[in-house]
Amino acid sequence: MAKILKKEQWSDTIFSMLIDAKDVAKAAKPGQFIILIPKEHGERIPLTIADSDADEGWVQIVFQVVGKSTLELSRMNESEELFSFVGPLGMPSEVEKFDGKVVMVGGGIGIAPIHPIAKKLKEMGNHVISIIGAKTADLLIMEDKLKEASTELLIATDDGSKGKKGFVNLVLEELLATEGDNIKMIWAIGPPIMMKACVESAKKFNAPIIVSLNPIMVDGTGMCGACRVTVGGKTKFACVDGPEFNGAEVDFDELMARQRQYAELERKALELYKSKEGIA
Amino acid sequence: MAERLRPAEKFKRDRVPMKEQDPKERIKNFDEVPFGYSFEEAIKEAQRCLQCNPAPCVEGCPADVHVPQFIDKILDEDVEAAFREIKITNALPAVCGRVCPQEEQCEGACVMNKKGKPIAIGRLERFVADWAREKGITDEDVRAEKTNKKVAIVGSGPAGLACAADLAKLGYDVTIFEALHKPGGVLVYGIPEFRLPKAIVQYEVDQIKKLGVKILTDYVIGYIKTVDELVEEYDAVFLANGAGAPSFLGIPGENLNGVYSASEFLTRSNLMRAFDFPNYDTPINVGKRVVVIGGGNVAMDAVRTAKRLGAEEAIIVYRRSRAEMPARAEEIEHAEAEGIRFELLTNPVRVIGDENGNVKGLECVRMELGEPDESGRRRPVPIEGSNFVMDVDNVIIAIGQNANPIVARSATGVETNKWGYFIADEETGKTTHPKVWAGGDIVTGAATVILAVGAGKKAAKSIHETLSKA
Ligand SMILES: Cc1cc2nc3c(=O)[nH]c(=O)nc-3n(C[C@H](O)[C@H](O)[C@H](O)COP(=O)(O)OP(=O)(O)OC[C@H]3O[C@@H](n4cnc5c(N)ncnc54)[C@H](O)[C@@H]3O)c2cc1C
Ligand SMILES: Cc1cc2nc3c(=O)[nH]c(=O)nc-3n(C[C@H](O)[C@H](O)[C@H](O)COP(=O)(O)OP(=O)(O)OC[C@H]3O[C@@H](n4cnc5c(N)ncnc54)[C@H](O)[C@@H]3O)c2cc1C
Ligand code: FES
């Protein structure tokens, strides 16, 4: 169970893996995530389901190496087995046929989780405009898959190496300015700072926006409360009430502060791991 | 064969104490606090047993452990036979011998209470189970002829495990679905290592697996499969998913960094072994001063864990007085011996943070006891103007659990009460759905290991009665 079937490196720090997980693949819906432990002694890390195939029985994860666990995961190879793999978790995206256009905004690693939602929305007959962005062209992932899953695809890079120069929310704002009320729903997924910017942009045009939150989690089943976020002034558990919420109501500053909780310890763990493994 | 004493001699004997780690040492490690009885100590304690018939201790035990019989076997110096006697009814003796509230169960009913201290039934049970484990004595294959019936169990806590063991012995094909990556429920994620070593839980779980029980970990019912689907695929379903959803106080500042629910704090430390960070990857933040809010067993576990994780000062804040504290006396005494400070008749009103979103203080108000409330306990009322601020680095909230809704929302026709707990018959575990049973904390609300075991056993009996008629 949970064998790595296929591994690809998409950039310096971004990897994709197909995991053998028949039951998960069968149950997975857009917007849901899994939690895995790479090896024994490891921690539970949540990753969005980027794609899945019920017939072939695999689930795709796309992740960015940021610390010890994602580094360890990135060093695992095809045919190795993960210590633990559980999912699907979280509430699925509320997809429907909208009477107008839908915009999907994916920033950085957030491009992966918008893919299954865009795909589903398009299948349901929606006009899907995807805006994907990254720091630089090399970090832009899943362009082809997103092109297929969208009616229109727009690109932005911070350094202008591909598509429009600037942040994705600028493209979103331009789109909202020209399309106006025609845009019935926006999904924005990526780093909190990017989601916060998109929410600000959407607010200017009174456009509805959904974001997918990524607080630190432990169990992912509503048992521990580690993932609590403030939405509309109320405490919610991102793992069971979300991860998707109405962006206009999210307290992003609290989310970002909570994500930094273990920064110092995590840095130590990473250093220790690197020195043990002889990684520069 | 140990000497059998006459009743008069039995009454003269004192209960044999159990040796334990020195408090000064044990606050620096996660090793088990009590050492358990030696063979000689066990015999000495067993000699006090009056061998009552009928035995009130057995009636006091929800798992019906054959107490006088197993104690008699200890006196025969045949610990293996004692082990087999216990195992007839209880699949988790090493666990129960350690964490059951015996004072309310078997020992509470012991006739010896009238003359002095009850027989240390829990310690004897623990001794027998540990002895068998160390000697490698495992369960005999007592499985009945295989039936062709399949039972699904949701959750591998004590309720699920007990039910599975009984049904497997009756020949059923049993599968447990467990959300976490390790089986055991609260036994592995909640109760700390220094009270219940995880290797011991694992051992007893492995024994249950040897009976033929399949345990699928990493399998969340409600997401990967619904209860409705289980009902289609299995002849009976037992819901034993526990009451795993933490309560918060609803006071300002609760989402600051450094505020934990007891469940998160204990899960990080126990299941994920954050106490051994960075050998294990899961981090935990414990500052110099840690406050735990609550007065139950969970609060005692959290505060003692905080102390072991390096808190210079670990403090219990509880809104009533010591007499009303729901924790077991033994737990409170252990905490006191370990230097835990108790701020009684005190209630938190606000968590105060610094500019980085970290906890730096806790504002509390002093309380006094007023008239009794519905629970019969005197209601704590705030003393106006008594507010004060404690400098703290962590706040851990241990004020109870709620029902987690994931399972219930995928179970059509299984009714819940207004708090989200399954409605189930106390004697049989039957729910409002003819193929679904439920038991343990998800029916009663947070209770005890032995009550969960008892509920699992009753459900197994009722499932067997129903399925053998069908
Ligand atoms: C619902 C959800 C979906 C996610 N999907 C993806 C995805 O598809 N691709 C991807 O690259 N990342 C995703 N993440 C983030 C990913 O879980 C973290 O990057 C990962 O846990 C970091 O682990 P680490 O040990 O490598 O880094 P660490 O050094 O431990 O931490 C680096 C930073 O990662 C975050 N983090 C750490 N531990 C956790 C944890 N247990 N849960 C969540 N965040 C944590 C914190 O912000 C932390 O400061 C998702 C997070 C959530 C909650
Ligand atoms: C910190 C702490 C200390 C305690 N100390 C004591 C003590 O000293 N003595 C005592 O007698 N009692 C104690 N208790 C109480 C006791 O542990 C519980 O009453 C008992 O464990 C309840 O058993 P259960 O089988 O009903 O549920 P649990 O032990 O909660 O097990 C339920 C299991 O179901 C799993 N599950 C939940 N949802 C799903 C799902 N959707 N799909 C699949 N699996 C799922 C959970 O992961 C869990 O493993 C303590 C409790 C805590 C929290
Ligand atoms: S991660 Fe534990 S409650 Fe959400």
mmCIF file of C-alpha atoms in Angstrom, chain A residues 120-273:
data_model
loop_
_atom_site.group_PDB
_atom_site.id
_atom_site.type_symbol
_atom_site.label_atom_id
_atom_site.label_comp_id
_atom_site.label_asym_id
_atom_site.label_seq_id
_atom_site.Cartn_x
_atom_site.Cartn_y
_atom_site.Cartn_z
ATOM 1 C CA LYS A 120 -14.311 19.222 -12.743
ATOM 2 C CA LEU A 121 -15.784 22.677 -13.374
ATOM 3 C CA LYS A 122 -14.994 22.422 -17.066
ATOM 4 C CA GLU A 123 -16.469 18.940 -17.259
ATOM 5 C CA MET A 124 -19.658 20.410 -15.814
ATOM 6 C CA GLY A 125 -19.802 22.827 -18.726
ATOM 7 C CA ASN A 126 -18.370 25.946 -17.123
ATOM 8 C CA HIS A 127 -16.300 28.570 -18.858
ATOM 9 C CA VAL A 128 -13.108 28.323 -16.822
ATOM 10 C CA ILE A 129 -10.425 30.993 -16.901
ATOM 11 C CA SER A 130 -7.266 29.906 -15.091
ATOM 12 C CA ILE A 131 -4.582 32.318 -13.989
ATOM 13 C CA ILE A 132 -1.404 30.609 -12.947
ATOM 14 C CA GLY A 133 1.670 32.326 -11.629
ATOM 15 C CA ALA A 134 5.068 31.763 -10.100
ATOM 16 C CA LYS A 135 8.197 33.688 -9.197
ATOM 17 C CA THR A 136 9.838 32.749 -12.468
ATOM 18 C CA ALA A 137 9.085 30.652 -15.573
ATOM 19 C CA ASP A 138 11.057 27.656 -14.294
ATOM 20 C CA LEU A 139 8.772 27.346 -11.282
ATOM 21 C CA LEU A 140 5.612 27.340 -13.338
ATOM 22 C CA ILE A 141 4.079 23.888 -13.081
ATOM 23 C CA MET A 142 1.343 21.914 -14.782
ATOM 24 C CA GLU A 143 0.871 24.410 -17.592
ATOM 25 C CA ASP A 144 -0.278 21.788 -20.085
ATOM 26 C CA LYS A 145 -2.640 20.108 -17.679
ATOM 27 C CA LEU A 146 -4.181 23.448 -16.728
ATOM 28 C CA LYS A 147 -4.545 24.420 -20.368
ATOM 29 C CA GLU A 148 -6.526 21.248 -20.900
ATOM 30 C CA ALA A 149 -8.611 21.789 -17.780
ATOM 31 C CA SER A 150 -9.489 25.407 -18.642
ATOM 32 C CA THR A 151 -11.239 27.329 -21.363
ATOM 33 C CA GLU A 152 -8.660 30.104 -21.164
ATOM 34 C CA LEU A 153 -5.248 30.113 -19.514
ATOM 35 C CA LEU A 154 -3.433 33.263 -18.369
ATOM 36 C CA ILE A 155 0.090 33.328 -16.994
ATOM 37 C CA ALA A 156 1.957 35.714 -14.718
ATOM 38 C CA THR A 157 5.507 35.630 -13.363
ATOM 39 C CA ASP A 158 7.032 37.959 -10.811
ATOM 40 C CA ASP A 159 10.057 38.589 -13.027
ATOM 41 C CA GLY A 160 8.225 38.652 -16.332
ATOM 42 C CA SER A 161 10.106 35.623 -17.666
ATOM 43 C CA LYS A 162 6.802 34.244 -18.929
ATOM 44 C CA GLY A 163 3.353 35.746 -19.446
ATOM 45 C CA LYS A 164 2.519 38.935 -17.689
ATOM 46 C CA LYS A 165 5.072 40.481 -15.303
ATOM 47 C CA GLY A 166 3.653 40.774 -11.811
ATOM 48 C CA PHE A 167 1.491 38.912 -9.310
ATOM 49 C CA VAL A 168 -1.501 36.805 -10.243
ATOM 50 C CA ASN A 169 -3.851 39.164 -8.464
ATOM 51 C CA LEU A 170 -3.006 41.913 -10.984
ATOM 52 C CA VAL A 171 -4.197 39.649 -13.768
ATOM 53 C CA LEU A 172 -7.241 38.836 -11.685
ATOM 54 C CA GLU A 173 -7.993 42.531 -11.228
ATOM 55 C CA GLU A 174 -7.707 43.233 -14.946
ATOM 56 C CA LEU A 175 -10.019 40.372 -15.633
ATOM 57 C CA LEU A 176 -12.541 41.554 -13.095
ATOM 58 C CA ALA A 177 -12.353 45.059 -14.599
ATOM 59 C CA THR A 178 -13.221 43.807 -18.089
ATOM 60 C CA GLU A 179 -15.571 40.940 -17.260
ATOM 61 C CA GLY A 180 -17.322 42.504 -14.265
ATOM 62 C CA ASP A 181 -20.412 40.653 -13.059
ATOM 63 C CA ASN A 182 -19.869 37.959 -15.626
ATOM 64 C CA ILE A 183 -17.472 36.315 -13.187
ATOM 65 C CA LYS A 184 -19.578 34.246 -10.882
ATOM 66 C CA MET A 185 -16.925 32.621 -8.727
ATOM 67 C CA ILE A 186 -13.207 32.783 -8.055
ATOM 68 C CA TRP A 187 -11.007 30.107 -6.501
ATOM 69 C CA ALA A 188 -7.583 31.238 -5.303
ATOM 70 C CA ILE A 189 -5.041 28.764 -3.958
ATOM 71 C CA GLY A 190 -1.427 29.397 -3.078
ATOM 72 C CA PRO A 191 0.666 30.920 -0.320
ATOM 73 C CA PRO A 192 -1.463 32.865 2.213
ATOM 74 C CA ILE A 193 0.031 36.174 1.141
ATOM 75 C CA MET A 194 -1.064 35.525 -2.436
ATOM 76 C CA MET A 195 -4.537 34.419 -1.377
ATOM 77 C CA LYS A 196 -4.839 37.510 0.787
ATOM 78 C CA ALA A 197 -3.917 39.731 -2.177
ATOM 79 C CA CYS A 198 -6.482 37.965 -4.371
ATOM 80 C CA VAL A 199 -9.149 38.445 -1.739
ATOM 81 C CA GLU A 200 -8.361 42.168 -1.621
ATOM 82 C CA SER A 201 -8.656 42.340 -5.399
ATOM 83 C CA ALA A 202 -11.942 40.445 -5.416
ATOM 84 C CA LYS A 203 -13.318 42.692 -2.688
ATOM 85 C CA LYS A 204 -12.729 45.756 -4.873
ATOM 86 C CA PHE A 205 -15.157 44.301 -7.381
ATOM 87 C CA ASN A 206 -17.470 42.656 -4.908
ATOM 88 C CA ALA A 207 -16.678 39.311 -6.494
ATOM 89 C CA PRO A 208 -17.140 36.079 -4.501
ATOM 90 C CA ILE A 209 -13.889 34.239 -3.769
ATOM 91 C CA ILE A 210 -13.026 30.879 -2.254
ATOM 92 C CA VAL A 211 -9.584 30.139 -0.810
ATOM 93 C CA SER A 212 -8.040 26.869 0.382
ATOM 94 C CA LEU A 213 -6.256 27.254 3.695
ATOM 95 C CA ASN A 214 -3.115 25.395 4.679
ATOM 96 C CA PRO A 215 -2.590 25.732 8.422
ATOM 97 C CA ILE A 216 -0.389 23.297 10.325
ATOM 98 C CA MET A 217 -2.268 20.053 10.884
ATOM 99 C CA VAL A 218 -1.767 16.912 12.908
ATOM 100 C CA ASP A 219 -4.537 14.322 12.570
ATOM 101 C CA GLY A 220 -6.580 15.998 9.842
ATOM 102 C CA THR A 221 -9.826 14.515 11.173
ATOM 103 C CA GLY A 222 -11.034 17.186 13.598
ATOM 104 C CA MET A 223 -9.557 15.541 16.672
ATOM 105 C CA CYS A 224 -6.760 17.915 17.696
ATOM 106 C CA GLY A 225 -7.698 21.480 16.787
ATOM 107 C CA ALA A 226 -4.208 22.354 15.514
ATOM 108 C CA CYS A 227 -5.629 23.579 12.225
ATOM 109 C CA ARG A 228 -7.979 26.178 13.682
ATOM 110 C CA VAL A 229 -8.497 29.321 11.659
ATOM 111 C CA THR A 230 -10.732 32.320 12.186
ATOM 112 C CA VAL A 231 -13.391 32.702 9.507
ATOM 113 C CA GLY A 232 -16.097 35.308 9.852
ATOM 114 C CA GLY A 233 -15.024 35.866 13.454
ATOM 115 C CA LYS A 234 -15.576 32.197 14.328
ATOM 116 C CA THR A 235 -13.048 29.452 14.983
ATOM 117 C CA LYS A 236 -13.160 26.731 12.320
ATOM 118 C CA PHE A 237 -11.106 23.590 11.882
ATOM 119 C CA ALA A 238 -9.579 23.726 8.414
ATOM 120 C CA CYS A 239 -9.366 19.944 8.138
ATOM 121 C CA VAL A 240 -13.055 19.189 8.640
ATOM 122 C CA ASP A 241 -14.867 22.504 8.064
ATOM 123 C CA GLY A 242 -12.589 23.302 5.116
ATOM 124 C CA PRO A 243 -9.959 23.516 3.746
ATOM 125 C CA GLU A 244 -11.978 25.841 1.473
ATOM 126 C CA PHE A 245 -13.589 28.929 2.930
ATOM 127 C CA ASN A 246 -15.129 32.204 1.819
ATOM 128 C CA GLY A 247 -11.968 34.264 1.295
ATOM 129 C CA ALA A 248 -13.590 37.525 2.330
ATOM 130 C CA GLU A 249 -14.061 36.215 5.871
ATOM 131 C CA VAL A 250 -10.623 34.695 6.524
ATOM 132 C CA ASP A 251 -8.195 36.164 9.057
ATOM 133 C CA PHE A 252 -5.021 35.701 6.993
ATOM 134 C CA ASP A 253 -2.721 37.429 9.471
ATOM 135 C CA GLU A 254 -3.614 34.902 12.139
ATOM 136 C CA LEU A 255 -3.138 32.063 9.651
ATOM 137 C CA MET A 256 0.325 33.310 8.753
ATOM 138 C CA ALA A 257 1.346 33.774 12.373
ATOM 139 C CA ARG A 258 0.173 30.253 13.204
ATOM 140 C CA GLN A 259 2.089 28.782 10.282
ATOM 141 C CA ARG A 260 5.301 30.195 11.753
ATOM 142 C CA GLN A 261 4.759 28.485 15.120
ATOM 143 C CA TYR A 262 7.528 25.959 14.794
ATOM 144 C CA ALA A 263 9.871 27.836 12.458
ATOM 145 C CA GLU A 264 12.840 27.606 14.791
ATOM 146 C CA LEU A 265 12.426 23.925 15.658
ATOM 147 C CA GLU A 266 11.778 23.074 12.015
ATOM 148 C CA ARG A 267 14.998 24.781 10.981
ATOM 149 C CA LYS A 268 16.928 22.742 13.556
ATOM 150 C CA ALA A 269 15.350 19.498 12.345
ATOM 151 C CA LEU A 270 16.237 20.343 8.766
ATOM 152 C CA GLU A 271 19.855 21.144 9.635
ATOM 153 C CA LEU A 272 20.226 17.956 11.611
ATOM 154 C CA TYR A 273 18.761 15.884 8.793
#
